[in-house]
């Protein structure tokens, strides 16, 4: 009995739809990310678009598993398309699933600071933040923060305030945060302040950051506050941002060589018959 050519082998329609749904979910997810990062629409429609992408991703995975069963039982083609649909669907669902596990483990807060008693204030950024998200939420949130992020504390350095301020501003610029205001510490204004806007890696949500550099004895204390503009749960992003920034500032200050004082030049001994210039000549 002659075997049919490979290209005439019937392909599972379920597998075809799995790959189609996977590609469509991927396209919708990319579109939603573009909308959020560019600010073309309000945040709610953009998130609704991303949620729709996740629904189509889930359907792609379900169709893929159904295709595996059909291919196994009926000997149809389309295994590659089913694998493609399952890969695209699972790839899109993986990151939200990871965020979901973090949401269950971390407290539902969105404003994190190293100083919960006297948090750095948003001044210029206050005009950009939504109404009701300018002031620090209060001690109830502070208690949740201390329990979840006990390592988010001020950074104390044995360097002048201006040195610490310059290091912080350089790192903010290196991270490509949008600096909206920077006030250098001076004799009249002892504290240095940096206000900047950071963005999350994938969706590009805007989070507001204020850095306060304060003299502390012969050294400096650095406090940071990072708060999300939207959402009641930051999924640990603000605490991670503060922790990373302070660690980098500490590394930069620690790796900076201390200025060395030049050794004093020794005077050459006076020649015979010449007065010693190291001592006043007798009159």
Coordinates of C-alpha atoms in Angstrom, one line a residue:
X1 CA 0.0 0.0 0.0
X2 CA 1.4 3.4 -1.1
X3 CA 2.0 5.9 1.7
X4 CA 0.5 9.3 1.3
X5 CA 2.9 12.2 0.9
X6 CA 3.7 14.1 4.1
X7 CA 2.1 17.3 2.9
X8 CA -1.2 15.5 2.3
X9 CA -1.4 14.3 5.9
X10 CA -4.5 15.8 7.5
X11 CA -3.8 18.4 10.2
X12 CA -5.7 18.7 13.4
X13 CA -8.0 21.8 13.3
X14 CA -7.6 22.1 17.1
X15 CA -3.9 22.4 16.7
X16 CA -4.3 25.1 14.0
X17 CA -6.6 27.1 16.3
X18 CA -4.1 26.7 19.2
X19 CA -1.3 28.4 17.3
X20 CA -3.7 31.1 16.0
X21 CA -4.9 31.9 19.5
X22 CA -1.3 31.9 20.8
X23 CA -0.2 34.4 18.1
X24 CA -3.3 36.5 18.6
X25 CA -2.7 36.6 22.4
X26 CA 0.9 37.6 21.9
X27 CA -0.1 40.4 19.6
X28 CA -2.8 41.7 22.0
X29 CA -0.3 41.6 24.9
X30 CA 2.3 43.6 22.9
X31 CA -0.4 46.1 21.9
X32 CA -1.4 46.6 25.6
X33 CA 2.2 47.2 26.6
X34 CA 2.6 49.8 23.9
X35 CA -0.5 51.5 25.1
X36 CA 0.6 51.6 28.7
X37 CA 4.2 52.8 28.0
X38 CA 3.1 55.5 25.5
X39 CA 0.1 56.7 27.5
X40 CA -2.1 56.7 24.5
X41 CA -5.1 55.6 26.6
X42 CA -6.1 55.5 30.2
X43 CA -4.7 52.8 32.4
X44 CA -8.0 50.9 32.8
X45 CA -8.6 50.2 29.1
X46 CA -4.9 49.2 28.7
X47 CA -5.1 46.7 31.6
X48 CA -8.4 45.4 30.2
X49 CA -6.6 44.8 26.9
X50 CA -3.8 42.9 28.7
X51 CA -6.4 40.8 30.6
X52 CA -7.9 39.9 27.3
X53 CA -4.5 38.7 26.0
X54 CA -4.2 36.4 29.0
X55 CA -7.7 35.0 28.3
X56 CA -6.6 34.2 24.7
X57 CA -3.3 32.7 26.1
X58 CA -5.3 30.4 28.3
X59 CA -7.5 29.3 25.4
X60 CA -4.4 28.6 23.3
X61 CA -3.0 26.3 26.0
X62 CA -6.4 24.5 26.4
X63 CA -6.6 24.0 22.6
X64 CA -3.0 22.7 22.5
X65 CA -3.7 20.0 25.1
X66 CA -6.9 19.1 23.2
X67 CA -4.8 18.9 20.0
X68 CA -2.3 16.6 21.7
X69 CA -5.1 14.1 22.5
X70 CA -6.6 14.3 19.0
X71 CA -3.2 13.8 17.4
X72 CA -2.4 10.8 19.6
X73 CA -5.7 9.1 19.0
X74 CA -6.4 9.9 15.4
X75 CA -2.8 10.1 14.1
X76 CA -3.3 13.6 12.6
X77 CA -0.6 16.2 11.9
X78 CA -0.2 19.5 13.6
X79 CA 2.0 18.6 16.5
X80 CA 4.3 21.6 15.8
X81 CA 1.4 24.0 15.8
X82 CA 0.1 22.6 19.0
X83 CA 3.5 23.0 20.6
X84 CA 3.7 26.5 19.3
X85 CA 0.3 27.5 20.7
X86 CA 1.1 26.0 24.1
X87 CA 4.5 27.7 24.2
X88 CA 3.1 31.1 23.4
X89 CA 0.2 30.7 25.9
X90 CA 2.4 29.5 28.8
X91 CA 5.0 32.2 28.1
X92 CA 2.3 34.9 28.4
X93 CA 0.8 33.3 31.5
X94 CA 4.1 32.7 33.3
X95 CA 4.9 36.2 34.4
X96 CA 1.3 37.1 35.7
X97 CA 1.4 33.8 37.6
X98 CA 4.6 34.7 39.2
X99 CA 3.2 38.1 40.2
X100 CA 0.1 36.4 41.6
X101 CA 2.3 34.3 43.9
X102 CA 4.0 37.5 45.1
X103 CA 0.7 39.2 45.7
X104 CA -0.3 36.4 48.0
X105 CA 2.9 36.5 50.0
X106 CA 3.4 40.3 50.3
X107 CA 1.2 42.9 51.9
X108 CA -1.2 45.1 49.9
X109 CA 0.7 48.4 50.0
X110 CA 2.0 50.7 47.4
X111 CA 4.0 53.4 49.3
X112 CA 7.4 52.3 50.8
X113 CA 9.9 54.5 52.6
X114 CA 13.0 54.1 54.7
X115 CA 11.7 56.7 57.2
X116 CA 8.1 55.9 58.2
X117 CA 8.1 58.5 61.0
X118 CA 9.2 61.4 58.8
X119 CA 9.0 60.2 55.2
X120 CA 10.5 62.3 52.4
X121 CA 7.8 64.5 50.9
X122 CA 6.7 64.7 47.3
X123 CA 6.8 68.4 46.3
X124 CA 7.1 68.7 42.5
X125 CA 5.9 65.2 42.0
X126 CA 2.8 66.0 44.1
X127 CA 1.3 67.7 41.1
X128 CA 1.7 64.6 39.0
X129 CA 0.4 62.0 41.4
X130 CA -3.4 61.2 41.6
X131 CA -5.5 62.8 44.2
X132 CA -5.2 61.1 47.6
X133 CA -1.8 59.5 46.8
X134 CA 0.5 62.4 47.9
X135 CA 0.6 62.0 51.7
X136 CA 2.1 58.9 53.3
X137 CA -0.7 56.4 54.2
X138 CA 0.1 56.2 57.9
X139 CA 1.4 54.0 60.6
X140 CA -0.9 51.0 59.7
X141 CA 1.0 50.8 56.4
X142 CA 4.3 51.4 58.2
X143 CA 3.6 48.3 60.4
X144 CA 2.9 46.2 57.4
X145 CA 6.1 47.5 55.7
X146 CA 8.3 46.7 58.7
X147 CA 6.9 43.2 58.9
X148 CA 7.4 42.5 55.1
X149 CA 10.5 44.5 54.4
X150 CA 12.6 44.8 57.6
X151 CA 15.8 45.5 55.5
X152 CA 14.3 48.7 54.0
X153 CA 16.2 51.2 56.3
X154 CA 18.1 54.4 55.9
X155 CA 21.7 54.4 54.6
X156 CA 24.3 56.1 56.8
X157 CA 27.6 57.0 55.2
X158 CA 30.9 58.5 56.5
X159 CA 31.1 61.0 53.7
X160 CA 30.1 64.6 53.3
X161 CA 26.5 65.3 52.3
X162 CA 27.5 66.7 48.9
X163 CA 29.5 63.6 48.0
X164 CA 26.5 61.3 48.9
X165 CA 24.1 63.6 47.0
X166 CA 26.3 63.5 43.8
X167 CA 26.5 59.7 44.0
X168 CA 22.8 59.4 44.3
X169 CA 22.1 61.8 41.4
X170 CA 24.6 60.0 39.2
X171 CA 22.9 56.6 39.8
X172 CA 19.5 58.0 39.2
X173 CA 20.7 59.4 35.9
X174 CA 22.4 56.1 35.0
X175 CA 19.2 54.2 35.6
X176 CA 17.5 56.7 33.2
X177 CA 14.9 57.8 35.7
X178 CA 13.2 61.0 34.8
X179 CA 14.5 63.6 37.2
X180 CA 11.8 66.3 37.8
X181 CA 13.6 68.2 40.5
X182 CA 17.0 68.2 42.2
X183 CA 18.1 70.4 45.1
X184 CA 21.8 70.4 46.0
X185 CA 22.6 70.6 49.8
X186 CA 23.9 74.0 50.7
X187 CA 24.7 75.9 53.9
X188 CA 21.3 77.6 53.8
X189 CA 19.4 74.4 52.8
X190 CA 21.2 71.5 54.6
X191 CA 19.2 68.7 53.0
X192 CA 19.6 67.6 49.4
X193 CA 16.5 66.3 47.6
X194 CA 16.1 64.4 44.3
X195 CA 12.6 63.7 42.8
X196 CA 12.4 61.4 39.9
X197 CA 10.0 59.1 38.0
X198 CA 10.9 55.4 37.6
X199 CA 9.2 52.9 35.3
X200 CA 8.5 49.2 35.8
X201 CA 10.5 47.0 33.4
X202 CA 7.7 45.4 31.3
X203 CA 4.5 47.4 31.5
X204 CA 6.2 50.7 32.1
X205 CA 4.0 51.8 35.1
X206 CA 5.2 55.1 36.5
X207 CA 6.4 55.1 40.1
X208 CA 7.5 58.2 41.9
X209 CA 10.8 58.4 43.9
X210 CA 12.1 61.0 46.3
X211 CA 15.6 60.8 47.8
X212 CA 16.5 62.9 50.8
X213 CA 20.2 63.4 51.7
X214 CA 20.7 64.7 55.3
X215 CA 23.8 65.6 57.3
X216 CA 24.3 63.3 60.2
X217 CA 27.2 64.4 62.5
X218 CA 30.3 64.2 60.3
X219 CA 28.6 61.9 57.8
X220 CA 25.3 61.6 55.9
X221 CA 22.0 59.8 56.1
X222 CA 20.0 58.9 52.9
X223 CA 16.3 58.2 53.0
X224 CA 14.3 57.1 50.0
X225 CA 10.5 56.9 49.3
X226 CA 9.1 55.1 46.3
X227 CA 5.3 55.0 45.6
X228 CA 3.2 53.7 42.8
X229 CA 0.7 55.9 41.0
X230 CA -1.8 53.3 40.3
X231 CA -2.9 50.1 42.0
X232 CA -3.3 49.1 45.6
X233 CA -0.5 46.5 45.5
X234 CA 3.0 47.1 44.2
X235 CA 4.0 43.4 44.3
X236 CA 7.2 44.4 46.1
X237 CA 8.5 46.6 43.3
X238 CA 9.0 49.7 45.4
X239 CA 10.9 47.9 48.2
X240 CA 13.1 46.2 45.6
X241 CA 13.8 49.6 44.0
X242 CA 14.8 51.3 47.3
X243 CA 16.9 48.3 48.3
X244 CA 18.8 48.2 45.0
X245 CA 19.4 52.0 44.9
X246 CA 20.8 52.2 48.4
X247 CA 23.1 49.2 47.8
X248 CA 24.4 50.8 44.6
X249 CA 25.0 54.1 46.4
X250 CA 26.9 52.3 49.2
X251 CA 29.0 50.4 46.6
X252 CA 29.9 53.6 44.8
X253 CA 30.9 55.4 48.0
X254 CA 32.9 52.4 49.2
X255 CA 34.8 52.1 45.9
X256 CA 35.7 55.8 45.7
X257 CA 39.3 56.2 46.8
X258 CA 39.8 58.6 49.7
X259 CA 41.9 61.7 48.9
X260 CA 45.4 61.4 50.1
X261 CA 47.3 64.4 51.6
X262 CA 50.6 65.2 49.9
X263 CA 53.7 64.5 52.0
X264 CA 55.5 67.6 53.3
X265 CA 58.7 68.3 51.5
X266 CA 61.8 68.1 53.6
X267 CA 64.2 71.0 53.4
X268 CA 67.6 70.3 52.1
X269 CA 70.5 70.7 54.7
X270 CA 72.3 74.0 54.4
X271 CA 75.7 74.1 52.7
X272 CA 78.8 75.2 54.6
X273 CA 79.1 78.9 54.8
X274 CA 75.4 79.4 54.1
X275 CA 72.8 80.1 56.8
X276 CA 70.3 77.3 57.5
X277 CA 67.0 78.4 56.0
X278 CA 65.1 76.1 58.3
X279 CA 65.9 78.4 61.2
X280 CA 65.9 82.2 61.4
X281 CA 69.3 83.8 60.9
X282 CA 70.9 85.4 63.9
X283 CA 71.2 89.1 63.7

